[in-house]
Coordinates of C-alpha atoms in Angstrom, one line a residue:
Chain A
M1 CA 38.5 -45.8 -154.9
T2 CA 41.3 -46.4 -157.5
E3 CA 41.5 -49.7 -158.7
L4 CA 44.4 -51.6 -158.0
N5 CA 47.2 -52.0 -160.3
K6 CA 50.9 -53.0 -160.3
V7 CA 51.8 -49.2 -160.1
N8 CA 49.6 -48.0 -157.1
A9 CA 50.2 -51.3 -155.5
L10 CA 53.7 -50.6 -155.4
V11 CA 53.5 -47.0 -154.1
Q12 CA 51.2 -48.5 -151.4
Y13 CA 53.6 -51.0 -150.5
A14 CA 56.7 -49.0 -150.3
A15 CA 54.8 -46.5 -148.3
Q16 CA 53.3 -49.0 -145.8
I17 CA 56.7 -50.5 -144.9
G18 CA 57.9 -46.9 -144.4
D19 CA 54.9 -46.0 -142.4
N20 CA 56.0 -48.9 -139.8
G21 CA 59.6 -47.2 -139.5
L22 CA 58.4 -43.6 -139.4
I23 CA 55.8 -44.6 -136.8
I24 CA 57.7 -46.9 -134.6
G25 CA 60.8 -44.4 -134.8
H26 CA 58.4 -41.7 -133.7
R27 CA 57.4 -43.3 -130.8
M28 CA 61.0 -44.0 -129.6
S29 CA 62.1 -40.3 -130.2
E30 CA 59.4 -39.6 -127.5
W31 CA 61.8 -41.3 -125.0
C32 CA 64.1 -38.4 -125.4
F33 CA 65.4 -37.6 -121.8
R34 CA 63.0 -40.1 -120.3
A35 CA 65.1 -43.4 -120.4
P36 CA 66.6 -45.1 -117.5
S37 CA 70.1 -44.1 -118.4
I38 CA 71.8 -42.2 -120.9
E39 CA 73.2 -45.3 -122.8
M40 CA 69.9 -46.8 -123.0
E41 CA 68.6 -43.6 -124.5
M42 CA 71.0 -43.3 -127.0
A43 CA 70.7 -46.8 -128.4
L44 CA 66.9 -46.0 -128.6
M45 CA 67.7 -42.8 -130.4
N46 CA 69.9 -45.0 -132.6
C47 CA 67.4 -47.4 -133.5
A48 CA 65.1 -44.4 -134.0
L49 CA 67.3 -42.9 -136.7
D50 CA 67.7 -46.2 -138.5
L51 CA 63.7 -46.6 -138.5
I52 CA 63.1 -43.1 -139.6
G53 CA 65.7 -43.3 -142.3
Q54 CA 64.3 -46.6 -143.5
A55 CA 60.9 -44.5 -144.1
R56 CA 62.5 -41.8 -145.8
E57 CA 64.1 -44.2 -148.2
L58 CA 60.8 -45.9 -148.9
Y59 CA 58.6 -42.8 -149.4
S60 CA 61.0 -41.5 -151.6
Y61 CA 60.7 -44.6 -153.6
A62 CA 57.0 -44.7 -153.3
G63 CA 57.1 -40.9 -154.5
K64 CA 59.4 -41.9 -157.6
A65 CA 57.3 -45.3 -158.4
G66 CA 54.0 -43.5 -158.7
G67 CA 55.3 -40.8 -161.1
E68 CA 53.5 -37.9 -159.1
G69 CA 56.5 -36.4 -158.0
K70 CA 55.7 -36.6 -154.2
K71 CA 58.3 -36.4 -152.0
E72 CA 59.4 -38.1 -148.5
D73 CA 57.6 -35.2 -146.5
D74 CA 54.4 -35.4 -148.6
F75 CA 53.9 -39.1 -147.2
A76 CA 54.9 -38.1 -143.5
Y77 CA 53.0 -34.9 -143.3
L78 CA 50.2 -34.3 -145.5
R79 CA 48.4 -37.6 -145.4
D80 CA 45.3 -38.0 -143.3
E81 CA 45.1 -40.8 -140.4
Q82 CA 43.5 -43.5 -142.5
D83 CA 46.2 -43.1 -145.1
F84 CA 49.0 -44.6 -142.8
R85 CA 49.2 -48.3 -143.1
N86 CA 51.3 -48.9 -140.4
L87 CA 51.1 -52.0 -138.0
L88 CA 49.0 -51.5 -134.8
L89 CA 52.0 -52.8 -133.0
A90 CA 54.2 -50.0 -134.5
E91 CA 51.7 -47.1 -133.0
V92 CA 50.5 -48.3 -129.4
P93 CA 52.0 -46.0 -126.7
N94 CA 55.6 -46.6 -125.5
G95 CA 54.4 -47.6 -121.6
D96 CA 57.3 -48.4 -119.7
W97 CA 60.7 -49.5 -120.6
G98 CA 59.4 -53.3 -120.8
D99 CA 56.6 -52.3 -123.1
T100 CA 59.1 -50.5 -125.3
I101 CA 61.5 -53.2 -125.3
V102 CA 58.9 -56.0 -126.1
R103 CA 57.3 -53.8 -128.9
L104 CA 61.1 -53.5 -130.3
F105 CA 61.6 -57.1 -129.7
F106 CA 58.5 -58.4 -131.5
M107 CA 59.0 -55.5 -134.4
S108 CA 62.7 -56.3 -135.0
A109 CA 62.2 -60.2 -134.8
Y110 CA 59.8 -59.6 -137.8
N111 CA 61.9 -56.9 -139.3
K112 CA 64.9 -59.5 -139.5
L113 CA 63.0 -62.3 -141.5
F114 CA 61.1 -59.5 -143.5
F115 CA 64.1 -57.7 -144.8
T116 CA 65.9 -60.8 -145.2
A117 CA 63.1 -61.8 -147.8
L118 CA 62.8 -58.0 -149.3
A119 CA 66.3 -58.3 -150.3
K120 CA 65.6 -60.7 -152.6
S121 CA 62.7 -58.7 -154.1
T122 CA 62.6 -58.5 -157.9
D123 CA 62.4 -54.9 -157.7
A124 CA 65.8 -53.9 -157.3
E125 CA 65.4 -50.6 -155.2
L126 CA 63.2 -52.4 -152.7
A127 CA 65.9 -55.3 -152.8
A128 CA 68.5 -52.5 -151.9
I129 CA 66.8 -51.2 -149.2
G130 CA 66.1 -54.6 -147.8
A131 CA 69.9 -55.3 -147.6
K132 CA 70.7 -51.8 -146.2
S133 CA 68.0 -52.1 -143.4
L134 CA 68.3 -55.6 -142.5
K135 CA 71.8 -54.6 -141.1
E136 CA 70.0 -52.2 -138.9
V137 CA 67.3 -54.2 -137.7
T138 CA 69.8 -57.0 -136.9
Y139 CA 71.1 -54.7 -134.2
H140 CA 67.9 -53.7 -133.0
L141 CA 66.9 -57.5 -132.4
R142 CA 70.2 -57.9 -130.6
F143 CA 69.7 -54.9 -128.4
S144 CA 66.0 -55.5 -127.7
S145 CA 66.5 -59.2 -127.1
E146 CA 69.4 -58.9 -124.7
W147 CA 67.0 -56.5 -122.7
L148 CA 64.3 -58.6 -122.7
I149 CA 66.4 -61.4 -121.2
R150 CA 67.8 -58.9 -118.7
L151 CA 64.2 -58.0 -117.7
G152 CA 62.5 -61.3 -117.7
D153 CA 65.6 -62.9 -115.9
G154 CA 66.5 -59.9 -113.6
T155 CA 64.6 -59.3 -110.6
E156 CA 61.0 -60.4 -109.5
E157 CA 59.4 -56.9 -110.4
S158 CA 61.1 -57.0 -113.6
H159 CA 60.0 -60.5 -114.4
R160 CA 56.6 -59.5 -113.8
R161 CA 56.4 -56.3 -115.8
A162 CA 58.1 -58.2 -118.9
Q163 CA 55.5 -60.7 -118.7
K164 CA 52.6 -58.3 -118.6
S165 CA 54.4 -56.4 -121.6
V166 CA 54.7 -59.7 -123.8
D167 CA 50.9 -60.2 -122.6
D168 CA 49.7 -56.9 -123.5
L169 CA 51.5 -56.7 -126.8
W170 CA 51.0 -60.2 -128.2
A171 CA 47.5 -59.4 -129.3
Y172 CA 49.0 -56.9 -131.9
T173 CA 51.6 -59.5 -133.5
G174 CA 48.8 -61.4 -135.5
E175 CA 48.6 -58.4 -137.9
L176 CA 52.3 -58.8 -138.7
F177 CA 51.6 -61.8 -141.0
T178 CA 48.4 -60.7 -143.0
M179 CA 48.7 -59.8 -146.5
T180 CA 47.1 -57.0 -148.3
D181 CA 45.7 -56.9 -151.6
A182 CA 48.5 -54.8 -153.1
E183 CA 51.3 -57.3 -151.5
N184 CA 49.1 -60.2 -153.1
L185 CA 49.4 -58.5 -156.5
L186 CA 53.1 -57.7 -156.0
L187 CA 53.7 -61.2 -155.0
E188 CA 52.8 -62.6 -158.5
D189 CA 55.9 -60.8 -159.6
G190 CA 58.0 -61.7 -156.7
I191 CA 58.3 -58.1 -155.9
S192 CA 56.5 -58.0 -152.3
V193 CA 57.0 -60.3 -149.2
D194 CA 54.8 -63.3 -148.6
V195 CA 54.8 -62.2 -144.9
T196 CA 52.5 -65.7 -143.8
A197 CA 55.6 -67.7 -144.6
L198 CA 57.5 -65.7 -142.1
K199 CA 55.3 -66.7 -139.2
A200 CA 56.8 -70.1 -138.4
G201 CA 60.3 -68.4 -138.3
W202 CA 59.2 -65.4 -135.8
D203 CA 57.3 -68.1 -133.8
E204 CA 60.6 -70.0 -133.4
L205 CA 62.6 -66.8 -132.8
V206 CA 60.4 -65.3 -130.3
S207 CA 59.8 -68.4 -128.2
Q208 CA 63.5 -68.8 -128.2
I209 CA 64.2 -65.7 -126.6
L210 CA 61.2 -65.7 -124.4
D211 CA 62.4 -69.1 -123.3
Q212 CA 65.9 -67.6 -122.3
A213 CA 64.1 -64.8 -120.6
T214 CA 62.2 -67.2 -118.5
L215 CA 59.0 -65.8 -119.7
S216 CA 56.3 -67.6 -121.4
V217 CA 54.3 -67.4 -124.6
P218 CA 50.8 -66.0 -124.2
A219 CA 48.3 -68.6 -124.8
N220 CA 45.6 -66.1 -126.1
N221 CA 46.1 -65.7 -129.9
W222 CA 43.3 -63.3 -130.7
A223 CA 44.8 -60.9 -132.9
Q224 CA 43.7 -57.2 -133.5
S225 CA 44.2 -55.6 -136.9
G226 CA 42.6 -53.4 -139.3
S227 CA 45.4 -51.0 -139.6
K228 CA 47.5 -52.2 -142.0
S229 CA 44.6 -53.1 -144.5
E230 CA 42.4 -50.5 -143.9
G231 CA 43.9 -47.9 -142.1
R232 CA 41.9 -48.5 -139.0
H233 CA 44.2 -47.4 -136.4
T234 CA 44.0 -47.4 -132.2
E235 CA 42.7 -44.4 -130.7
H236 CA 46.4 -43.3 -129.9
F237 CA 47.2 -42.8 -133.4
G238 CA 45.4 -39.5 -134.2
Y239 CA 47.7 -37.8 -131.6
I240 CA 51.0 -39.0 -133.1
I241 CA 49.8 -37.3 -136.5
T242 CA 48.4 -34.4 -134.7
D243 CA 51.6 -33.7 -133.1
M244 CA 54.0 -34.8 -135.9
Q245 CA 52.0 -32.8 -138.5
Y246 CA 51.6 -29.5 -136.5
M247 CA 54.0 -27.5 -138.5
Q248 CA 53.3 -28.5 -141.8
R249 CA 49.6 -28.3 -141.3
R250 CA 49.8 -24.6 -139.8
Y251 CA 52.5 -23.3 -142.4
P252 CA 51.5 -25.0 -145.4
G253 CA 53.9 -24.5 -148.3
C254 CA 57.0 -23.8 -146.4
E255 CA 60.6 -24.6 -146.5
W256 CA 61.9 -25.7 -143.4
Chain B
M7 CA 77.2 -27.0 -124.1
Y8 CA 79.2 -25.6 -121.0
G9 CA 78.4 -24.7 -117.4
D10 CA 80.8 -21.8 -116.1
T11 CA 81.3 -22.3 -112.3
S12 CA 82.5 -18.7 -111.5
I13 CA 79.3 -18.0 -109.8
Q14 CA 79.5 -20.6 -107.2
K15 CA 81.2 -20.3 -103.9
P16 CA 85.3 -20.5 -104.3
I17 CA 86.9 -23.7 -103.4
K18 CA 89.3 -23.3 -100.7
I19 CA 93.0 -23.5 -101.3
A20 CA 94.7 -25.1 -98.6
E21 CA 98.4 -24.0 -97.6
P22 CA 101.0 -26.9 -98.0
T23 CA 101.2 -28.8 -94.7
S24 CA 104.7 -30.3 -94.9
A25 CA 107.7 -29.4 -96.9
E26 CA 106.8 -32.7 -98.9
Q27 CA 103.7 -31.3 -100.0
A28 CA 105.1 -28.0 -101.0
R29 CA 107.5 -29.9 -103.2
L30 CA 104.9 -31.7 -104.9
E31 CA 103.1 -28.6 -105.4
E32 CA 105.9 -26.9 -106.9
I33 CA 106.3 -30.0 -109.2
F34 CA 102.5 -29.9 -110.2
Q35 CA 102.7 -26.3 -111.0
Q36 CA 105.8 -26.3 -112.9
K37 CA 104.2 -29.0 -115.1
I38 CA 101.4 -26.6 -115.8
D39 CA 103.4 -23.7 -116.5
D40 CA 105.6 -26.1 -119.1
D41 CA 102.1 -27.1 -120.5
I42 CA 102.5 -30.5 -119.7
K43 CA 99.0 -32.2 -119.3
I44 CA 98.0 -33.6 -115.8
E45 CA 96.8 -37.1 -116.0
P46 CA 94.4 -39.1 -113.6
Q47 CA 97.0 -41.2 -111.5
E48 CA 99.4 -38.1 -110.9
W49 CA 99.4 -36.0 -107.7
M50 CA 97.4 -33.2 -107.7
P51 CA 96.3 -30.7 -105.2
A52 CA 93.0 -31.2 -103.5
A53 CA 91.6 -28.2 -104.5
Y54 CA 92.5 -28.8 -108.2
R55 CA 90.6 -32.0 -107.9
K56 CA 87.8 -30.4 -106.5
T57 CA 87.6 -27.4 -109.0
L58 CA 87.9 -29.9 -111.8
V59 CA 85.2 -32.3 -110.6
R60 CA 82.9 -29.5 -110.1
Q61 CA 83.0 -28.0 -113.5
M62 CA 83.2 -31.1 -115.4
S63 CA 80.5 -32.6 -113.6
Q64 CA 78.3 -29.3 -114.2
H65 CA 79.4 -29.3 -117.8
A66 CA 77.8 -33.0 -118.1
H67 CA 75.0 -32.1 -116.5
S68 CA 74.5 -29.1 -118.9
E69 CA 74.8 -31.7 -121.7
V70 CA 72.2 -33.9 -120.3
I71 CA 69.8 -31.0 -119.2
G72 CA 70.3 -29.5 -122.7
M73 CA 68.5 -32.4 -124.3
Q74 CA 65.2 -31.3 -122.7
P75 CA 64.5 -28.0 -124.5
E76 CA 65.6 -30.0 -127.7
G77 CA 63.3 -32.8 -127.2
N78 CA 60.6 -30.4 -126.8
W79 CA 60.5 -30.3 -130.8
L80 CA 61.6 -33.7 -131.6
T81 CA 58.0 -35.1 -132.3
R82 CA 57.0 -31.9 -134.2
A83 CA 59.8 -31.2 -136.4
P84 CA 58.5 -30.1 -139.6
T85 CA 60.5 -32.3 -142.1
L86 CA 61.9 -35.8 -141.9
R87 CA 65.5 -34.5 -142.6
R88 CA 64.9 -31.8 -139.8
K89 CA 63.8 -34.4 -137.6
V90 CA 66.8 -36.8 -137.9
I91 CA 69.1 -34.1 -137.7
L92 CA 67.7 -33.1 -134.2
L93 CA 67.7 -36.6 -133.1
A94 CA 71.2 -37.1 -133.9
K95 CA 72.2 -33.8 -132.3
I96 CA 70.5 -34.7 -128.8
Q97 CA 72.4 -38.0 -129.4
D98 CA 75.6 -36.1 -129.5
E99 CA 74.6 -34.1 -126.5
G100 CA 73.8 -37.3 -124.6
G101 CA 77.0 -38.7 -125.9
H102 CA 79.2 -35.5 -124.7
G103 CA 77.6 -35.8 -121.2
L104 CA 78.7 -39.4 -120.9
Y105 CA 81.9 -38.7 -122.1
I106 CA 82.4 -35.8 -119.7
Y107 CA 81.2 -38.0 -116.9
S108 CA 83.5 -40.3 -117.7
A109 CA 86.2 -38.1 -117.5
A110 CA 85.2 -36.7 -114.3
E111 CA 85.2 -40.1 -112.7
T112 CA 88.9 -40.3 -113.3
L113 CA 89.1 -37.9 -110.4
G114 CA 87.4 -40.5 -108.0
T115 CA 83.6 -38.9 -108.1
S116 CA 81.3 -41.8 -109.4
R117 CA 78.4 -40.9 -111.9
A118 CA 75.8 -41.5 -109.4
E119 CA 77.4 -39.2 -107.1
M120 CA 77.2 -36.7 -109.6
I121 CA 73.6 -37.1 -110.5
E122 CA 72.5 -37.0 -106.8
Q123 CA 74.2 -33.8 -106.5
L124 CA 72.3 -32.4 -109.8
Q125 CA 69.0 -33.7 -108.4
N126 CA 69.5 -32.3 -105.0
G127 CA 70.4 -28.9 -106.2
K128 CA 74.1 -29.1 -105.1
A129 CA 75.3 -29.0 -108.5
K130 CA 74.6 -26.6 -111.1
Y131 CA 74.1 -26.7 -115.0
S132 CA 74.2 -23.9 -117.4
S133 CA 71.6 -21.4 -116.9
I134 CA 70.5 -21.1 -120.6
F135 CA 68.6 -24.6 -120.2
N136 CA 66.1 -22.7 -117.8
Y137 CA 64.8 -21.0 -120.6
P138 CA 62.1 -22.8 -122.6
A139 CA 62.1 -23.8 -126.4
L140 CA 58.9 -22.3 -127.6
T141 CA 59.0 -22.3 -131.3
W142 CA 60.8 -24.3 -134.1
A143 CA 63.1 -21.5 -134.7
D144 CA 64.4 -22.2 -131.2
M145 CA 66.0 -25.3 -132.6
G146 CA 68.3 -23.1 -135.0
T147 CA 68.9 -20.4 -132.4
I148 CA 70.1 -22.9 -129.6
G149 CA 72.4 -24.4 -132.3
W150 CA 73.7 -21.0 -133.6
L151 CA 73.8 -19.0 -130.1
V152 CA 73.9 -21.5 -127.4
D153 CA 76.3 -23.9 -129.0
G154 CA 78.2 -21.0 -130.7
A155 CA 78.7 -19.7 -127.2
A156 CA 79.5 -23.3 -125.9
I157 CA 82.4 -23.8 -128.7
T158 CA 84.0 -20.4 -127.8
N159 CA 84.3 -21.6 -124.0
Q160 CA 85.0 -25.2 -125.2
V161 CA 87.9 -24.1 -127.7
A162 CA 89.5 -22.6 -124.5
L163 CA 88.9 -25.6 -122.3
S164 CA 90.7 -28.0 -125.0
R165 CA 93.9 -26.4 -124.0
G166 CA 93.2 -26.7 -120.5
S167 CA 95.8 -28.6 -118.1
Y168 CA 93.7 -31.7 -117.2
G169 CA 94.3 -34.3 -119.8
P170 CA 91.1 -36.3 -120.0
Y171 CA 88.9 -33.0 -120.2
S172 CA 90.9 -31.3 -122.6
R173 CA 90.7 -34.4 -125.0
A174 CA 87.1 -34.7 -124.4
M175 CA 86.9 -31.2 -125.4
I176 CA 88.9 -31.5 -128.8
R177 CA 86.2 -34.1 -129.9
I178 CA 83.2 -32.5 -128.6
C179 CA 84.1 -29.4 -130.0
K180 CA 84.1 -30.8 -133.7
E181 CA 80.5 -31.9 -133.0
E182 CA 79.5 -28.5 -131.4
S183 CA 80.6 -26.8 -134.5
F184 CA 78.6 -29.0 -136.5
H185 CA 75.8 -28.4 -134.5
Q186 CA 76.2 -24.7 -134.7
R187 CA 76.5 -24.5 -138.5
Q188 CA 73.3 -26.8 -138.5
G189 CA 71.4 -24.4 -136.5
Y190 CA 72.7 -21.5 -138.8
E191 CA 71.5 -23.3 -141.7
L192 CA 68.0 -24.1 -140.1
L193 CA 67.7 -20.2 -139.5
L194 CA 69.2 -19.1 -142.9
T195 CA 66.3 -21.2 -144.2
L196 CA 63.9 -19.2 -142.4
S197 CA 65.3 -16.0 -143.3
K198 CA 64.5 -16.9 -146.8
G199 CA 60.9 -18.0 -145.9
T200 CA 57.6 -16.5 -145.5
K201 CA 56.9 -13.3 -143.3
E202 CA 55.8 -15.5 -140.4
Q203 CA 58.9 -17.5 -140.5
K204 CA 61.1 -14.3 -140.8
E205 CA 58.9 -13.2 -137.7
M206 CA 59.5 -16.6 -136.0
L207 CA 63.4 -16.0 -136.6
Q208 CA 63.3 -12.7 -135.1
E209 CA 61.3 -13.4 -131.9
S210 CA 63.4 -16.5 -131.1
V211 CA 66.6 -14.4 -131.4
N212 CA 65.3 -11.7 -129.3
R213 CA 64.6 -14.3 -126.6
F214 CA 67.8 -16.0 -126.7
W215 CA 70.5 -13.4 -127.2
W216 CA 70.9 -12.0 -123.7
P217 CA 70.6 -15.5 -121.9
S218 CA 73.4 -16.7 -124.4
L219 CA 75.7 -13.7 -123.3
M220 CA 75.4 -14.8 -119.7
M221 CA 76.3 -18.0 -120.5
F222 CA 79.9 -16.9 -120.0
G223 CA 79.4 -16.1 -116.3
P224 CA 79.6 -12.8 -114.4
N225 CA 81.6 -9.8 -115.5
D226 CA 85.8 -10.4 -114.5
A227 CA 85.1 -7.9 -111.8
N228 CA 82.6 -10.1 -110.0
S229 CA 84.3 -13.4 -110.8
P230 CA 87.1 -13.0 -107.9
H231 CA 88.4 -16.9 -107.8
S232 CA 88.8 -17.0 -111.7
A233 CA 92.4 -16.2 -111.1
Q234 CA 93.4 -19.3 -109.4
S235 CA 91.4 -21.6 -112.2
M236 CA 93.6 -19.6 -114.7
K237 CA 97.0 -20.4 -113.0
W238 CA 96.2 -24.2 -113.0
K239 CA 94.9 -23.7 -116.6
I240 CA 91.9 -24.9 -115.9
K241 CA 90.6 -21.7 -117.4
K242 CA 92.3 -20.3 -120.2
K243 CA 90.5 -16.8 -120.7
S244 CA 88.1 -14.8 -118.6
N245 CA 84.7 -14.6 -118.8
D246 CA 84.5 -11.1 -120.6
Q247 CA 87.5 -12.1 -122.8
L248 CA 85.3 -14.9 -124.1
R249 CA 82.1 -12.9 -124.1
Q250 CA 83.5 -10.3 -126.6
E251 CA 85.1 -13.2 -128.8
F252 CA 81.2 -14.3 -129.4
I253 CA 80.1 -11.1 -129.6
D254 CA 82.6 -10.0 -132.5
A255 CA 82.2 -13.4 -134.1
T256 CA 78.0 -13.5 -133.9
V257 CA 77.3 -10.1 -134.7
P258 CA 78.1 -10.1 -138.8
Q259 CA 76.5 -13.8 -138.9
A260 CA 73.2 -12.0 -137.7
E261 CA 73.7 -9.1 -140.3
F262 CA 74.0 -12.0 -142.8
L263 CA 70.7 -13.3 -141.5
G264 CA 69.1 -10.1 -141.9
I265 CA 68.0 -9.9 -138.3
T266 CA 68.5 -7.4 -135.6
L267 CA 70.2 -8.2 -131.9
P268 CA 68.0 -6.8 -129.4
D269 CA 70.8 -4.6 -128.1
P270 CA 70.5 -0.6 -128.9
D271 CA 74.1 -0.5 -127.4
L272 CA 75.6 -2.6 -129.8
K273 CA 78.0 -1.0 -132.0
W274 CA 81.5 -1.6 -133.6
N275 CA 84.2 0.4 -131.9
E276 CA 87.0 1.1 -133.9
E277 CA 89.4 2.0 -131.5
R278 CA 88.8 -1.0 -129.7
G279 CA 88.6 -3.2 -132.4
H280 CA 85.6 -4.8 -131.0
Y281 CA 81.9 -4.6 -130.5
D282 CA 80.7 -2.4 -127.8
Y283 CA 77.5 -3.8 -126.1
G284 CA 74.8 -3.1 -123.5
A285 CA 74.6 -3.9 -119.9
I286 CA 73.7 -7.7 -119.1
D287 CA 70.9 -7.9 -116.5
W288 CA 72.7 -9.9 -114.0
E289 CA 69.7 -9.6 -111.6
E290 CA 67.9 -11.9 -114.1
F291 CA 71.1 -14.2 -114.3
G292 CA 71.0 -14.6 -110.4
N293 CA 67.7 -15.3 -110.3
V294 CA 67.6 -18.1 -112.9
I295 CA 70.6 -19.5 -111.4
N296 CA 68.9 -19.7 -108.1
G297 CA 66.0 -21.5 -109.0
N298 CA 63.7 -18.7 -110.5
G299 CA 64.2 -19.0 -114.6
P300 CA 61.0 -20.3 -116.4
C301 CA 62.0 -24.1 -116.4
N302 CA 64.4 -24.9 -113.5
K303 CA 61.5 -26.9 -111.5
Q304 CA 60.6 -28.6 -114.7
R305 CA 64.3 -29.5 -116.0
I306 CA 65.2 -31.3 -112.5
A307 CA 61.7 -32.8 -112.0
N308 CA 61.8 -34.5 -115.6
H309 CA 65.3 -35.4 -114.7
I310 CA 64.1 -37.1 -111.2
K311 CA 61.0 -38.5 -112.9
A312 CA 63.3 -40.6 -115.4
H313 CA 65.4 -41.6 -112.8
E314 CA 62.9 -42.9 -110.7
D315 CA 60.7 -44.4 -113.5
G316 CA 63.8 -46.2 -114.7
A317 CA 65.2 -47.8 -111.2
W318 CA 63.6 -51.2 -111.7
V319 CA 65.0 -51.4 -115.2
R320 CA 68.6 -50.7 -113.8
E321 CA 68.2 -52.9 -110.8
A322 CA 67.0 -55.7 -113.1
A323 CA 70.2 -55.2 -115.1
A324 CA 72.3 -55.3 -112.1
A325 CA 70.6 -58.3 -110.7
Y326 CA 70.9 -60.2 -114.4
A327 CA 74.8 -59.2 -114.4
E328 CA 75.3 -60.8 -110.9
K329 CA 73.6 -64.1 -111.8
Q330 CA 75.5 -64.4 -115.1
Q331 CA 78.5 -63.7 -112.9
K332 CA 77.7 -66.4 -110.5
K333 CA 77.1 -68.9 -113.4
Q334 CA 80.3 -68.1 -114.7
V335 CA 82.2 -68.7 -111.3
A336 CA 80.4 -72.0 -110.7

């Protein structure tokens, strides 16, 4: 394995943030013609467009920063499973509307804090991407919070389902606040975000909305991890990239 | 997207039952003849209302069902740029659906009723969406031919007599023409690509050409109740007129792509100043309209499944809204 230096750490870092956007955006696009109403479907597609847009900017920057002339599509379509370093939370299946909303809520609460901090990065390009993405994820947080409250405080069934979604996905939230070696290295120069410092703010934000939704914070704090640091994914992930990369793998080197 | 209604049973036009009603009908027709738009709160003949609800709901359903064939390629789009273009396009279609459902609701039929009619088979949608999207090239062909055919229809509809519908059409046409150009640009890229890409392009056009021509509905001779719709300016041009316009505009675009259109009888007629074209297989059209297309069952089953799976969500939203309202009152 290549030794970590400040150049390849930056490439890894930008790509890894991009992976979160791409994978969760991809999951949302799977809702096409399956949502409970057209309005909800359009809102999800809006979020998907934002998130995939973030991935494109971050991949392009990663390619530029690495100096190897890699393009956005090289990152999305020509890397193998273990090269993707998205959070496990981004890749777990959509489940029902409750699961999708809870995932988006957990992720958006994190993204709001994360992009606020990234907007202050000493790396001008990352700071600019952070500032732009912050506007988008602020909407995602509002949209998912409002839905979580509706579900939690809606009917008996929706309350039960929403609480189950919170409980099921809780195990994937611990990974949000773990640091990779690349992040630690870049932190020395103020390029990366210290995500361990975001935990308290996230806990507060999440418990406040869960409270409004009449839902409880799960007691089991065991956290699944492994994707962000080592590319160890869930069993579901292989199917995402099999689907996503099919055309590029089948017809290598074509313009589309 | 567009749904022609001329294949369905005609709506009966009732004779005026009183002198007052005859007078109202006369005023109504005068407005239409003078190109004054009809607005929701104004008097209109029951059959005019019914015809419009049928056409508009069919149009809205077409937009919504049309999301399915395109959605089939969303997760497999070959580049990120193409993926976001496709996402945005499908989102536009959903928006058109919403927009037209709302316009139709101004005539007193709720979206829930319209959706029920779609699901129980009473309402139709454009037959084209009962064909499958099998290759990536189909994403371009649908934009180029299907949206192209839709625009030809919708430009005419934007001059229609019912205010909310014609205004919706103006906006929708702008977005559709963008889709058509995007579709064409996708195909243009394939046409400059490898042998396999060119074959993919030709194969896709071969499949979609005839179904696209069928989108305009039966020949004028077999579309007897179009006359009333023309008089009311719900319909501004006949099926055959629109089909000819579409063919005339499309053939040179196909030539530019370097592909052939699957019709040996297609050739320029100097005398008519139009392209002549071969006979359309109306038996296939009838079959697809009546439920025997390759995807009819799947399209409706998907719609019903999404609707049923989402019932608890809609109920939760309604229950929550009610609770909030009560709190405000208290």
